[in-house]
mmCIF file of C-alpha atoms and ligand atoms in Angstrom:
data_model
loop_
_atom_site.group_PDB
_atom_site.id
_atom_site.type_symbol
_atom_site.label_atom_id
_atom_site.label_comp_id
_atom_site.label_asym_id
_atom_site.label_seq_id
_atom_site.Cartn_x
_atom_site.Cartn_y
_atom_site.Cartn_z
ATOM 1 C CA MET A 1 -11.495 -8.518 43.465
ATOM 2 C CA ASP A 2 -11.300 -4.774 42.879
ATOM 3 C CA GLU A 3 -8.831 -5.185 40.085
ATOM 4 C CA LEU A 4 -11.058 -7.725 38.393
ATOM 5 C CA ARG A 5 -14.058 -5.360 38.614
ATOM 6 C CA THR A 6 -11.988 -2.533 37.063
ATOM 7 C CA LEU A 7 -10.976 -4.812 34.142
ATOM 8 C CA GLU A 8 -14.631 -5.673 33.486
ATOM 9 C CA ILE A 9 -15.729 -2.115 33.487
ATOM 10 C CA LYS A 10 -12.967 -1.190 31.037
ATOM 11 C CA ARG A 11 -13.935 -4.072 28.840
ATOM 12 C CA GLU A 12 -17.564 -2.972 28.822
ATOM 13 C CA ILE A 13 -16.614 0.654 28.047
ATOM 14 C CA LEU A 14 -14.503 -0.423 25.106
ATOM 15 C CA ALA A 15 -17.220 -2.828 23.825
ATOM 16 C CA ASP A 16 -19.882 -0.134 23.890
ATOM 17 C CA ASN A 17 -17.505 2.321 22.081
ATOM 18 C CA SER A 18 -16.683 -0.398 19.478
ATOM 19 C CA HIS A 19 -20.332 -0.998 18.842
ATOM 20 C CA GLU A 20 -21.104 2.801 18.395
ATOM 21 C CA ALA A 21 -18.148 2.997 16.140
ATOM 22 C CA ASP A 22 -19.396 0.178 13.869
ATOM 23 C CA VAL A 23 -22.766 1.942 13.511
ATOM 24 C CA PHE A 24 -21.177 5.328 12.834
ATOM 25 C CA ARG A 25 -18.746 3.762 10.317
ATOM 26 C CA ALA A 26 -21.480 2.086 8.396
ATOM 27 C CA ALA A 27 -23.591 5.229 8.284
ATOM 28 C CA ARG A 28 -20.660 7.291 6.822
ATOM 29 C CA ARG A 29 -19.933 4.566 4.224
ATOM 30 C CA ALA A 30 -23.583 4.615 3.207
ATOM 31 C CA GLU A 31 -23.206 8.394 2.597
ATOM 32 C CA GLY A 32 -19.961 7.938 0.592
ATOM 33 C CA THR A 33 -17.829 9.521 3.318
ATOM 34 C CA PHE A 34 -14.415 7.924 3.968
ATOM 35 C CA MET A 35 -13.086 8.779 7.412
ATOM 36 C CA MET A 36 -9.480 8.535 8.436
ATOM 37 C CA ASP A 37 -8.019 8.834 12.060
ATOM 38 C CA VAL A 38 -4.569 10.546 12.150
ATOM 39 C CA MET A 39 -2.685 9.809 15.314
ATOM 40 C CA GLY A 40 0.803 10.597 16.761
ATOM 41 C CA SER A 41 2.752 12.536 19.345
ATOM 42 C CA PRO A 42 2.227 16.260 19.830
ATOM 43 C CA GLY A 43 4.326 17.977 17.129
ATOM 44 C CA ALA A 44 4.780 14.929 14.907
ATOM 45 C CA GLY A 45 3.302 16.996 12.119
ATOM 46 C CA LYS A 46 -0.298 15.908 11.973
ATOM 47 C CA THR A 47 -1.904 19.255 11.206
ATOM 48 C CA THR A 48 0.810 20.160 8.633
ATOM 49 C CA LEU A 49 0.525 16.714 7.000
ATOM 50 C CA LEU A 50 -3.234 17.178 6.789
ATOM 51 C CA LEU A 51 -2.956 20.539 5.057
ATOM 52 C CA GLY A 52 -0.474 19.065 2.556
ATOM 53 C CA LEU A 53 -2.685 16.073 1.926
ATOM 54 C CA ILE A 54 -5.803 18.019 1.462
ATOM 55 C CA GLU A 55 -4.010 20.124 -1.250
ATOM 56 C CA LYS A 56 -2.945 16.889 -3.005
ATOM 57 C CA LEU A 57 -6.472 15.488 -2.813
ATOM 58 C CA LYS A 58 -8.056 18.597 -4.347
ATOM 59 C CA GLY A 59 -8.648 17.716 -7.986
ATOM 60 C CA GLU A 60 -6.707 19.801 -10.525
ATOM 61 C CA GLY A 61 -8.398 20.747 -13.756
ATOM 62 C CA ALA A 62 -12.089 21.084 -14.524
ATOM 63 C CA THR A 63 -12.565 17.322 -15.381
ATOM 64 C CA GLU A 64 -11.231 15.971 -12.159
ATOM 65 C CA PHE A 65 -13.325 15.127 -9.164
ATOM 66 C CA THR A 66 -12.993 17.772 -6.509
ATOM 67 C CA PRO A 67 -13.779 16.079 -3.209
ATOM 68 C CA GLU A 68 -15.652 17.688 -0.334
ATOM 69 C CA MET A 69 -13.333 17.552 2.740
ATOM 70 C CA GLY A 70 -13.631 18.210 6.416
ATOM 71 C CA VAL A 71 -11.487 17.895 9.518
ATOM 72 C CA ILE A 72 -12.267 17.249 13.211
ATOM 73 C CA GLU A 73 -9.521 18.694 15.144
ATOM 74 C CA ALA A 74 -9.117 17.133 18.623
ATOM 75 C CA ASP A 75 -7.062 18.835 21.334
ATOM 76 C CA LEU A 76 -7.258 19.210 25.113
ATOM 77 C CA GLU A 77 -7.822 22.923 24.734
ATOM 78 C CA SER A 78 -7.745 25.683 22.058
ATOM 79 C CA ASP A 79 -8.930 26.004 18.500
ATOM 80 C CA VAL A 80 -5.474 26.775 16.919
ATOM 81 C CA ASP A 81 -5.459 23.751 14.550
ATOM 82 C CA ALA A 82 -9.151 24.057 13.453
ATOM 83 C CA LEU A 83 -8.383 27.722 12.555
ATOM 84 C CA LYS A 84 -5.465 26.674 10.421
ATOM 85 C CA ILE A 85 -7.706 24.219 8.532
ATOM 86 C CA LYS A 86 -10.420 26.787 8.179
ATOM 87 C CA GLU A 87 -7.850 29.348 6.769
ATOM 88 C CA ALA A 88 -7.034 26.789 4.137
ATOM 89 C CA GLY A 89 -10.645 26.824 3.031
ATOM 90 C CA VAL A 90 -11.736 23.541 4.438
ATOM 91 C CA ALA A 91 -14.535 22.865 6.974
ATOM 92 C CA SER A 92 -13.291 22.067 10.394
ATOM 93 C CA VAL A 93 -14.705 21.504 13.863
ATOM 94 C CA GLU A 94 -12.596 21.769 17.007
ATOM 95 C CA LEU A 95 -13.208 19.045 19.532
ATOM 96 C CA ASN A 96 -11.781 19.979 22.963
ATOM 97 C CA THR A 97 -11.519 16.896 25.136
ATOM 98 C CA LYS A 98 -10.715 18.923 28.376
ATOM 99 C CA ASN A 99 -7.802 16.894 29.589
ATOM 100 C CA VAL A 100 -9.062 13.557 28.199
ATOM 101 C CA CYS A 101 -6.113 11.984 26.378
ATOM 102 C CA HIS A 102 -8.064 10.158 23.684
ATOM 103 C CA VAL A 103 -11.124 10.581 21.432
ATOM 104 C CA GLU A 104 -14.100 8.162 21.821
ATOM 105 C CA MET A 105 -17.410 7.750 19.961
ATOM 106 C CA GLY A 106 -19.574 10.213 22.033
ATOM 107 C CA MET A 107 -17.131 12.946 21.171
ATOM 108 C CA VAL A 108 -16.847 11.927 17.464
ATOM 109 C CA GLU A 109 -20.672 12.050 17.219
ATOM 110 C CA LYS A 110 -20.995 15.515 18.723
ATOM 111 C CA ALA A 111 -18.200 16.963 16.520
ATOM 112 C CA PHE A 112 -19.746 15.337 13.506
ATOM 113 C CA ALA A 113 -23.204 16.867 14.364
ATOM 114 C CA ALA A 114 -21.561 20.321 14.465
ATOM 115 C CA PHE A 115 -21.052 20.147 10.711
ATOM 116 C CA GLU A 116 -24.809 20.378 10.478
ATOM 117 C CA GLY A 117 -25.534 17.757 7.738
ATOM 118 C CA LYS A 118 -22.683 18.777 5.411
ATOM 119 C CA ARG A 119 -21.598 15.706 3.330
ATOM 120 C CA PHE A 120 -18.038 14.775 2.880
ATOM 121 C CA ASP A 121 -15.992 12.564 0.557
ATOM 122 C CA TYR A 122 -13.106 12.688 2.969
ATOM 123 C CA LEU A 123 -13.273 13.436 6.645
ATOM 124 C CA PHE A 124 -10.281 13.451 8.711
ATOM 125 C CA LEU A 125 -9.882 13.132 12.482
ATOM 126 C CA GLU A 126 -6.824 14.651 13.959
ATOM 127 C CA ASN A 127 -6.620 12.712 17.211
ATOM 128 C CA ILE A 128 -5.099 14.013 20.496
ATOM 129 C CA GLY A 129 -1.289 14.149 20.375
ATOM 130 C CA ASN A 130 -0.466 10.946 22.263
ATOM 131 C CA LEU A 131 1.227 7.646 21.265
ATOM 132 C CA VAL A 132 -0.624 5.632 23.917
ATOM 133 C CA CYS A 133 -4.399 6.050 24.714
ATOM 134 C CA PRO A 134 -5.843 6.761 21.189
ATOM 135 C CA ALA A 135 -4.731 3.190 20.083
ATOM 136 C CA GLU A 136 -7.344 1.701 22.435
ATOM 137 C CA PHE A 137 -10.472 3.587 21.164
ATOM 138 C CA ASP A 138 -12.218 2.901 17.896
ATOM 139 C CA THR A 139 -13.246 6.297 16.532
ATOM 140 C CA GLY A 140 -15.608 4.977 13.862
ATOM 141 C CA CYS A 141 -13.089 5.683 11.069
ATOM 142 C CA HIS A 142 -12.481 3.413 8.060
ATOM 143 C CA CYS A 143 -8.762 3.769 8.383
ATOM 144 C CA ARG A 144 -6.189 4.681 10.932
ATOM 145 C CA ILE A 145 -2.770 6.068 10.468
ATOM 146 C CA MET A 146 0.008 7.052 12.823
ATOM 147 C CA LEU A 147 2.782 9.588 12.327
ATOM 148 C CA LEU A 148 6.261 9.222 13.652
ATOM 149 C CA SER A 149 8.534 12.205 12.971
ATOM 150 C CA VAL A 150 12.239 11.784 12.431
ATOM 151 C CA PRO A 151 13.113 13.981 15.367
ATOM 152 C CA GLU A 152 11.207 11.677 17.722
ATOM 153 C CA GLY A 153 13.526 8.768 17.067
ATOM 154 C CA TYR A 154 12.803 5.308 15.504
ATOM 155 C CA ASP A 155 12.988 3.552 18.957
ATOM 156 C CA LYS A 156 9.362 4.632 19.575
ATOM 157 C CA VAL A 157 8.311 1.388 17.842
ATOM 158 C CA TYR A 158 9.808 -0.602 20.824
ATOM 159 C CA LYS A 159 8.468 1.666 23.474
ATOM 160 C CA TYR A 160 4.797 2.151 22.263
ATOM 161 C CA PRO A 161 4.034 -0.951 20.330
ATOM 162 C CA PRO A 162 0.182 -0.994 20.671
ATOM 163 C CA MET A 163 -0.339 1.938 18.271
ATOM 164 C CA PHE A 164 1.964 0.426 15.639
ATOM 165 C CA ALA A 165 0.054 -2.753 15.921
ATOM 166 C CA VAL A 166 -3.485 -1.255 15.293
ATOM 167 C CA VAL A 167 -2.888 1.261 12.450
ATOM 168 C CA ASP A 168 -3.145 0.722 8.632
ATOM 169 C CA ALA A 169 -0.104 2.907 7.865
ATOM 170 C CA LEU A 170 2.897 4.310 9.678
ATOM 171 C CA VAL A 171 3.780 7.587 8.111
ATOM 172 C CA VAL A 172 7.350 8.677 8.911
ATOM 173 C CA THR A 173 7.154 12.413 8.777
ATOM 174 C CA LYS A 174 9.776 15.185 8.533
ATOM 175 C CA CYS A 175 12.023 12.980 6.414
ATOM 176 C CA ASP A 176 13.800 16.210 5.457
ATOM 177 C CA TYR A 177 15.562 15.823 8.909
ATOM 178 C CA LEU A 178 16.949 12.339 7.960
ATOM 179 C CA SER A 179 20.326 13.717 7.054
ATOM 180 C CA MET A 180 20.531 15.561 10.358
ATOM 181 C CA ASN A 181 19.379 12.515 12.391
ATOM 182 C CA PRO A 182 21.913 9.757 11.129
ATOM 183 C CA ASP A 183 20.797 7.573 14.083
ATOM 184 C CA PHE A 184 17.168 7.314 12.764
ATOM 185 C CA ASP A 185 17.350 3.632 11.698
ATOM 186 C CA LEU A 186 14.630 3.502 9.053
ATOM 187 C CA PRO A 187 15.271 -0.197 8.137
ATOM 188 C CA ALA A 188 15.103 -1.263 11.843
ATOM 189 C CA LEU A 189 11.910 0.684 12.230
ATOM 190 C CA ARG A 190 10.310 -0.930 9.195
ATOM 191 C CA GLU A 191 11.353 -4.354 10.440
ATOM 192 C CA ALA A 192 10.115 -3.944 14.014
ATOM 193 C CA ALA A 193 6.882 -2.284 12.908
ATOM 194 C CA ARG A 194 6.134 -5.106 10.473
ATOM 195 C CA VAL A 195 6.696 -7.768 13.195
ATOM 196 C CA LEU A 196 4.041 -5.975 15.230
ATOM 197 C CA ASN A 197 1.819 -5.574 12.151
ATOM 198 C CA PRO A 198 2.531 -7.596 9.052
ATOM 199 C CA ASN A 199 0.082 -5.670 6.791
ATOM 200 C CA LEU A 200 1.350 -2.253 7.741
ATOM 201 C CA GLU A 201 2.088 0.166 5.022
ATOM 202 C CA VAL A 202 5.055 2.305 5.698
ATOM 203 C CA LEU A 203 5.287 5.778 4.001
ATOM 204 C CA VAL A 204 8.096 8.285 4.347
ATOM 205 C CA VAL A 205 7.151 11.928 3.752
ATOM 206 C CA SER A 206 8.062 15.496 4.349
ATOM 207 C CA ALA A 207 5.211 17.979 4.308
ATOM 208 C CA ARG A 208 7.930 20.619 4.278
ATOM 209 C CA THR A 209 9.634 19.545 1.007
ATOM 210 C CA GLY A 210 6.684 17.565 -0.491
ATOM 211 C CA GLU A 211 8.679 14.343 -0.710
ATOM 212 C CA GLY A 212 6.425 11.275 -0.595
ATOM 213 C CA MET A 213 3.229 13.334 -0.525
ATOM 214 C CA ASP A 214 1.994 12.174 -3.888
ATOM 215 C CA GLU A 215 2.525 8.494 -2.701
ATOM 216 C CA LEU A 216 0.539 9.271 0.564
ATOM 217 C CA ALA A 217 -2.332 10.873 -1.458
ATOM 218 C CA SER A 218 -2.523 7.887 -3.781
ATOM 219 C CA TRP A 219 -2.571 5.420 -0.827
ATOM 220 C CA VAL A 220 -5.351 7.485 0.934
ATOM 221 C CA LYS A 221 -7.440 7.556 -2.322
ATOM 222 C CA ALA A 222 -6.954 3.830 -2.706
ATOM 223 C CA GLN A 223 -8.120 3.251 0.890
ATOM 224 C CA ARG A 224 -11.256 5.363 0.188
ATOM 225 C CA GLU A 225 -12.042 3.157 -2.785
ATOM 226 C CA LEU A 226 -11.501 -0.019 -0.722
ATOM 227 C CA ALA A 227 -13.666 1.297 2.144
ATOM 228 C CA LEU A 228 -16.565 2.421 0.026
ATOM 229 C CA ASP A 229 -16.424 -0.484 -2.441
HETATM 230 N N1 GDP B 301 11.067 20.186 8.889
HETATM 231 C C1 GDP B 301 9.850 19.835 8.895
HETATM 232 N N2 GDP B 301 9.057 20.392 9.851
HETATM 233 C C2 GDP B 301 7.713 19.996 9.862
HETATM 234 C C3 GDP B 301 7.164 19.072 9.051
HETATM 235 N N3 GDP B 301 5.788 18.820 9.239
HETATM 236 C C4 GDP B 301 5.561 19.739 10.352
HETATM 237 N N4 GDP B 301 6.759 20.379 10.741
HETATM 238 C C5 GDP B 301 6.819 21.416 11.798
HETATM 239 O O1 GDP B 301 6.602 20.673 12.983
HETATM 240 C C6 GDP B 301 5.885 21.466 13.970
HETATM 241 C C7 GDP B 301 4.723 20.736 14.439
HETATM 242 O O2 GDP B 301 3.820 20.463 13.369
HETATM 243 P P1 GDP B 301 2.299 20.311 13.488
HETATM 244 O O3 GDP B 301 1.732 20.010 12.204
HETATM 245 O O4 GDP B 301 1.658 21.440 14.294
HETATM 246 O O5 GDP B 301 2.227 18.981 14.519
HETATM 247 P P2 GDP B 301 1.048 18.344 15.253
HETATM 248 O O6 GDP B 301 1.133 18.814 16.678
HETATM 249 O O7 GDP B 301 1.334 16.863 15.162
HETATM 250 O O8 GDP B 301 -0.225 18.648 14.563
HETATM 251 C C8 GDP B 301 5.643 22.765 13.258
HETATM 252 O O9 GDP B 301 6.519 23.763 13.508
HETATM 253 C C9 GDP B 301 5.664 22.412 11.762
HETATM 254 O O10 GDP B 301 6.015 23.506 10.844
HETATM 255 C C10 GDP B 301 8.066 18.529 8.005
HETATM 256 O O11 GDP B 301 7.748 17.624 7.216
HETATM 257 N N5 GDP B 301 9.380 18.991 8.022
HETATM 258 MG MG1 MG B 302 -2.033 19.551 15.334
#
């Protein structure tokens, strides 16, 4: 009986969160803001990837569209990542979850309000470093990606399937380490991930060398167009 009650409460919390997420997503779409949730383990390369992606998305040349961009940086504690983003000249807000291992809508709304009405073309959420809990909570984004870095090992697809199942893209990061990690079986990872999620886009990148970053930026631009269409 107790177990049943726990399940019901969890379902209610997730349903409320999903409803708030739908409202938030629609409001951002109406403003022309595309929002992307970036998930992955601590150290997978989320902040470094965002810095590289933002550079790629900045238009080059006077005739090109220069998008307004912002980042919500979620961490249990500290503002280390938000400062890195600010140093790169991009608006950022630190969201400290104080030991909560995921981000949910109440937190997103507060963090968004801290931008004080600033409008964005791209808004990124760096979620809490965790391969488990963030998969369960809709954060009101139009698109969700997960990072898996080469040093973590390809077998995480077998150990943490829910996140692979819910994201739009799997970004294999730190591919500059592939030659040093010959046991990282990229074909097996692609196959297992696509069994979990047949529409999954798989991108292989290195924010360090720049490999794959143009393809990532093109994919993100296309996702924005699709979401705001
Ligand atoms: N070799 C290599 N190191 C990377 C790459 N991306 C990030 N790193 C390093 O990995 C560490 C963790 O990166 P960070 O972006 O802070 O990861 P986060 O915790 O997921 O945000 C840092 O020392 C980065 O310099 C990459 O593409 N290649
Ligand atoms: Mg980070």
